[in-house]
Amino acid sequence: MHATPPHLLRTTLAAATLAWLSAHPQAAYAQQAAQAAVLEARDLDRITVTAQKREQQVEDVPIALTAYSGDFLERYDLTDMTDIGNYVPGLTVQEQSPNNPGFVIRGITSDSGESNVEPRVSVFQDSVSISKSRGSVVQPFDLERVEVLRGPQGTLFGRGAQIGAVHLIQNKASPIASSAFTIGGGNFGSVLATGHVNQALGENAYGRISVYGETRDGAIENLSGGDLNGRDTLAARASLRFDVGDASRIDLILNLQEDSPPGTDFRSGTIPNRNGSTDLFGPADLNRGTQLGLERTVHGITALGSFPLSSAWTLSTITGWREFDSLEEFDADGSQLFALEFAEDAQGKQLSQELRFDYDNGGRVRGFTGVSLFREDGSQRVPFRTNERSFITLPVFGLGIPPLLPNGQPNTMVTGLPVAPGVVLPLKTFHEEQYTNFGKTNAYEVFADATWSVNDRLDLTLGLRGSYEDVTAGYRADFFGSPSALGLLGLGGTTQNPNILFLPTAGRLEADDSFTSAVGRAVAAYRFSDGINGYLSAARGRRPNVISVDAFGSEVIDAEIVYSYEAGIKGNLLGASLLYDVAVYYYDYSNFQTTVQDPRTTLFVPANGGNARAAGAEFSIIYQPSDRFNGFFNYAYSDAKFNARDDGGNAQQLAGNRFRLNAEHSASAGLDFSQPVGGATLYLRPSWNWRSQVFFEDQNTPGIEQAGYALYSLRAGVRFGPGERWDLGAFVDNAGDKQYLIDAGNTGRLFGTPTFIPGNPRLYGVRFSGRF
């Protein structure tokens, strides 16, 4: 799986780039000191955000919004999407690999990798949607800030933001010359190098280059060869800024990322490794060894334009092109058997364009209106390979054949299946088949959002977005070689099938349809005083219809609709040294989209799960009594379940079940102490996050779950030199070496051998940074 240069060479490339960056400092010490003051900004939450398409302070936005500055992310060493999720109330990011994430907002999960299924949670990078699962995880480096909006955001962020949005705002080229680097290392062979350089390129033109490289060997030993659950990421960004005239501006951003980590540890809980152990946290024994892993590339180009048309009107343009290509090899049975050997080859291209007219003349009415275009074309190919003599030992078939021999080796002794006296169908030692799903969408949207200040205290906001979607979905299943005896006998669920799992099709099958929708929001915001703001909101969100196509035909799954009701209050106390944010909400779902097992096969397919509801509350505080100390605390309560009955009064299949990955309670906290000593400053930054018990599937199967657990982290170090430009620190994550799971069930569950993915053990290392 490592056809690209070895990971050490990749990180060396990033380090070499950093050496060039650090050799070109251009800013004077006065500029350095000013930049350091900005980077050490004390108000963690009092930053300018653009969640409502205009610049506002966080406490003035009538939305459940968490925003962290790039400085905050650096100080707490939040280097991946999972880290960010741990520090945002109501957000969980589960990352099996960069290719296979799950985003959970307020108990609602968005993680489908199928090309014809739209996400519930939108992920944006500089206002461009990157929401498709296999391309949505990007390295969060050199960021200006991250904004997480909870609740339906279709009016503000489009058709995919049914239950929330994660927005990464990258640092762009600016007139201030600067450069910086960070290098580091740690256990499991971890190596990190990242940095940037920003310079003027001429009159009214500026450029910025940023790089990030990180590798880490897998924390799990694989007895079949290699290791599992590691990291190998190289990312680069180039941005250009052009100031046009007195106030117009154009930003061009090119993003490149390549991921080549080792395989994911899908660990069987029922089939022992060759040492006879089913310990979920000991050595694994996944067949194919070093062939397991991911090769993924993500490329994107973004063009942002801001053009004042008058003192009141501004034209904003957002153009985005994006492409991802990934191939991930994984062992779905989680053992040394050559039984469930799968891969996923996902590809996608998208083009988007938004034209937005922003209005603000300083009076009582302000808002925006515009149109957008989104085009996407993707596919997901899933090859399956097996040794049929191992495949029939899986528990789902109930044949009572032990998967392993007494010596711990795979049992391949059964070479055929008797079907009649004297008639035995032979079992092949190698069988291969595959299916591919396709999705193509052309979406056109018109939107408007306006706020009316009734008086100095009361603001009323109304927003609407209308969508027209032209959608085509496709499916193809391929048969290779000779027919499988198992398929002909119907062990895969369908008799007379030359394949075991996927009934072959006569080429590519397609179905298409068009859909229209309207989503919106209504908000009342009230300023009780200069330090207290409250709001009430109601919104309608939608997850688009799904056209499901397989070998048996096609069907349209209804759009998932949610009505959201929310109240919140934001304010400050103790002379504005303490900021707080409280929100309560209730969601009412119809046509909740889930997955159920197709009775004709062993596979799970998209389906209408009926009605559901979610209720909860969130609370966060940030406290900074002095320049030397600050801290934060977040808490979220989420009660998200399927209703007992549908609209017709009928009992639902998943009645009363909690949504997968939904922790009823979650919390996080952190402290930042600093103490000047001589000409340097010592700092100490402990942090903590905790989640209560979760199920890993909507069926809430006992044992396919993770009990509540807490993780502790610590950063400590010293800043020194002119303007404290140097930073030498150490870190430890999961300081207690807690054993926990990030997922369970998975594909192996369909065959009676659920698999389990352990989380990272204790990780530690050092970092050295410089700013110029």
Coordinates of C-alpha atoms in Angstrom, one line a residue, residues 350-564:
Q350 CA -17.1 18.6 -7.7
L351 CA -17.5 22.2 -9.0
S352 CA -19.4 24.9 -7.1
Q353 CA -20.1 28.6 -7.6
E354 CA -21.9 31.0 -5.4
L355 CA -22.8 34.6 -6.1
R356 CA -24.0 36.5 -3.0
F357 CA -25.1 40.1 -2.6
D358 CA -24.6 41.4 0.9
Y359 CA -26.5 44.5 2.1
D360 CA -25.8 46.7 5.1
N361 CA -26.3 50.5 4.9
G362 CA -25.9 51.0 8.7
G363 CA -29.6 51.1 9.2
R364 CA -32.1 48.7 10.8
V365 CA -32.1 46.1 7.9
R366 CA -29.2 44.0 6.7
G367 CA -28.9 40.7 5.0
F368 CA -27.9 38.9 1.8
T369 CA -29.4 37.1 -1.2
G370 CA -27.8 35.0 -3.9
V371 CA -27.7 32.0 -6.1
S372 CA -25.5 28.9 -6.2
L373 CA -24.6 26.0 -8.4
F374 CA -23.2 22.7 -7.2
R375 CA -22.1 19.8 -9.5
E376 CA -20.8 16.5 -8.2
D377 CA -19.8 13.2 -9.8
G378 CA -18.6 10.3 -7.7
S379 CA -18.3 6.5 -7.4
Q380 CA -17.5 4.0 -4.7
R381 CA -16.1 0.6 -5.9
V382 CA -16.0 -2.2 -3.3
P383 CA -14.0 -5.4 -4.3
F384 CA -14.5 -8.5 -2.2
R385 CA -12.1 -11.5 -2.2
T386 CA -12.2 -14.7 -0.2
N387 CA -11.0 -18.2 0.3
E388 CA -14.3 -20.0 0.3
R389 CA -12.9 -22.7 2.6
S390 CA -12.4 -20.0 5.2
F391 CA -15.5 -18.1 4.4
I392 CA -17.8 -21.0 5.4
T393 CA -16.3 -21.1 8.9
L394 CA -17.8 -17.7 9.7
P395 CA -20.5 -17.8 12.4
V396 CA -23.3 -16.4 10.3
F397 CA -23.6 -19.6 8.3
G398 CA -24.1 -21.8 11.4
L399 CA -22.2 -24.8 10.0
G400 CA -20.2 -25.4 13.1
I401 CA -16.9 -25.4 11.3
P402 CA -14.2 -23.9 13.6
P403 CA -12.4 -21.1 11.9
L404 CA -9.0 -22.1 13.3
L405 CA -7.2 -25.4 13.6
P406 CA -5.8 -26.5 17.0
N407 CA -2.4 -25.2 15.9
G408 CA -3.9 -21.7 15.5
Q409 CA -3.8 -21.7 11.7
P410 CA -6.8 -21.0 9.5
N411 CA -9.0 -24.0 8.9
T412 CA -9.2 -24.7 5.1
M413 CA -9.8 -28.4 5.5
V414 CA -13.3 -28.4 4.1
T415 CA -12.8 -28.5 0.4
G416 CA -16.4 -29.0 -0.8
L417 CA -20.0 -29.0 0.2
P418 CA -22.2 -32.1 -0.4
V419 CA -25.5 -31.1 -2.1
A420 CA -26.8 -34.6 -3.0
P421 CA -25.6 -38.2 -2.5
G422 CA -22.3 -38.5 -4.3
V423 CA -22.4 -34.9 -5.4
V424 CA -20.0 -32.4 -3.8
L425 CA -19.6 -28.8 -5.0
P426 CA -15.9 -27.8 -4.7
L427 CA -14.9 -24.7 -2.7
K428 CA -12.5 -22.3 -4.4
T429 CA -9.4 -21.1 -2.6
F430 CA -9.8 -17.7 -4.3
H431 CA -13.0 -16.0 -5.3
E432 CA -13.4 -12.3 -6.3
E433 CA -16.3 -10.1 -7.0
Q434 CA -17.2 -6.4 -6.7
Y435 CA -19.9 -3.8 -6.8
T436 CA -19.8 -0.1 -7.6
N437 CA -22.3 2.6 -6.7
F438 CA -22.4 5.9 -8.6
G439 CA -23.8 9.3 -7.8
K440 CA -24.2 12.4 -9.9
T441 CA -25.9 15.6 -8.7
N442 CA -26.6 19.0 -10.3
A443 CA -28.1 21.3 -7.7
Y444 CA -29.2 24.9 -8.1
E445 CA -30.2 27.1 -5.2
V446 CA -31.5 30.5 -4.5
F447 CA -31.4 32.0 -1.0
A448 CA -32.0 35.1 1.1
D449 CA -31.6 36.0 4.7
A450 CA -32.5 39.3 6.4
T451 CA -32.3 40.8 9.8
W452 CA -34.5 43.7 11.0
S453 CA -33.5 45.6 14.1
V454 CA -36.9 46.4 15.5
N455 CA -35.3 48.6 18.1
D456 CA -31.9 48.8 19.9
R457 CA -32.6 45.5 21.7
L458 CA -34.7 43.3 19.5
D459 CA -33.5 41.7 16.1
L460 CA -35.8 39.5 13.9
T461 CA -34.2 37.3 11.3
L462 CA -35.9 35.3 8.5
G463 CA -34.0 33.1 6.0
L464 CA -35.1 30.9 3.2
R465 CA -33.3 28.7 0.7
G466 CA -34.9 26.9 -2.2
S467 CA -33.2 24.0 -4.0
Y468 CA -33.7 22.1 -7.3
E469 CA -31.7 18.9 -7.6
D470 CA -31.2 16.7 -10.7
V471 CA -29.9 13.4 -9.3
T472 CA -28.7 10.2 -11.1
A473 CA -27.7 7.1 -9.1
G474 CA -26.1 4.0 -10.5
Y475 CA -25.1 0.5 -9.5
R476 CA -23.0 -2.3 -11.1
A477 CA -21.9 -5.7 -9.8
D478 CA -19.3 -7.7 -11.5
F479 CA -18.6 -11.5 -11.7
F480 CA -15.1 -12.8 -12.4
G481 CA -14.1 -16.4 -13.2
S482 CA -16.0 -19.5 -12.3
P483 CA -19.3 -19.5 -10.3
S484 CA -19.1 -19.9 -6.6
A485 CA -20.8 -22.9 -5.1
L486 CA -21.7 -20.8 -2.1
G487 CA -23.5 -18.3 -4.3
L488 CA -25.4 -21.0 -6.2
L489 CA -26.5 -22.5 -2.9
G490 CA -27.7 -19.1 -1.6
L491 CA -25.3 -18.7 1.3
G492 CA -25.0 -15.0 0.4
G493 CA -28.8 -14.6 0.6
T494 CA -29.7 -15.1 -3.1
T495 CA -29.9 -18.5 -4.8
Q496 CA -28.5 -19.1 -8.3
N497 CA -26.0 -16.3 -7.8
P498 CA -22.6 -17.0 -9.4
N499 CA -21.2 -14.5 -6.9
I500 CA -21.4 -15.0 -3.1
L501 CA -22.6 -11.5 -2.1
F502 CA -23.4 -9.2 -5.0
L503 CA -25.8 -10.5 -7.6
P504 CA -24.2 -9.6 -11.0
T505 CA -25.8 -7.0 -13.2
A506 CA -25.9 -6.6 -16.9
G507 CA -23.6 -3.6 -16.9
R508 CA -24.4 -0.4 -15.1
L509 CA -28.0 0.2 -13.9
E510 CA -29.2 3.7 -13.4
A511 CA -32.1 5.7 -12.1
D512 CA -32.7 9.4 -12.0
D513 CA -35.1 11.9 -10.6
S514 CA -35.4 15.5 -9.7
F515 CA -36.3 17.1 -6.4
T516 CA -37.2 20.5 -5.0
S517 CA -37.1 21.7 -1.4
A518 CA -37.3 24.7 0.8
V519 CA -35.5 25.1 4.1
G520 CA -35.4 28.2 6.4
R521 CA -35.0 29.7 9.8
A522 CA -36.7 32.3 11.9
V523 CA -34.8 33.9 14.8
A524 CA -35.6 36.5 17.5
A525 CA -32.6 37.9 19.3
Y526 CA -32.8 40.1 22.3
R527 CA -30.1 42.2 24.0
F528 CA -31.0 42.2 27.7
S529 CA -28.0 44.4 28.4
D530 CA -24.5 45.1 27.1
G531 CA -23.3 41.8 28.5
I532 CA -26.3 39.5 28.0
N533 CA -27.9 38.4 24.7
G534 CA -30.6 35.8 24.2
Y535 CA -32.3 34.2 21.2
L536 CA -35.2 31.9 20.1
S537 CA -35.1 30.1 16.8
A538 CA -37.1 27.7 14.7
A539 CA -35.7 26.1 11.6
R540 CA -36.5 23.5 9.0
G541 CA -33.7 21.2 7.8
R542 CA -33.5 18.6 5.1
R543 CA -31.3 15.7 4.1
P544 CA -31.9 15.1 0.4
N545 CA -33.8 12.2 -1.1
V546 CA -31.7 9.1 -1.8
I547 CA -32.1 7.1 -5.1
S548 CA -31.1 3.6 -4.1
V549 CA -30.2 1.3 -7.0
D550 CA -29.2 -2.4 -6.7
A551 CA -29.5 -5.6 -8.8
F552 CA -33.2 -5.9 -7.8
G553 CA -34.3 -2.5 -8.9
S554 CA -34.4 1.1 -7.6
E555 CA -36.4 3.1 -5.1
V556 CA -36.5 6.7 -3.9
I557 CA -36.1 7.1 -0.2
D558 CA -37.9 10.1 1.1
A559 CA -36.0 13.2 2.1
E560 CA -35.3 13.3 5.8
I561 CA -36.9 16.4 7.4
V562 CA -36.2 17.9 10.8
Y563 CA -37.9 20.8 12.6
S564 CA -35.7 22.4 15.1

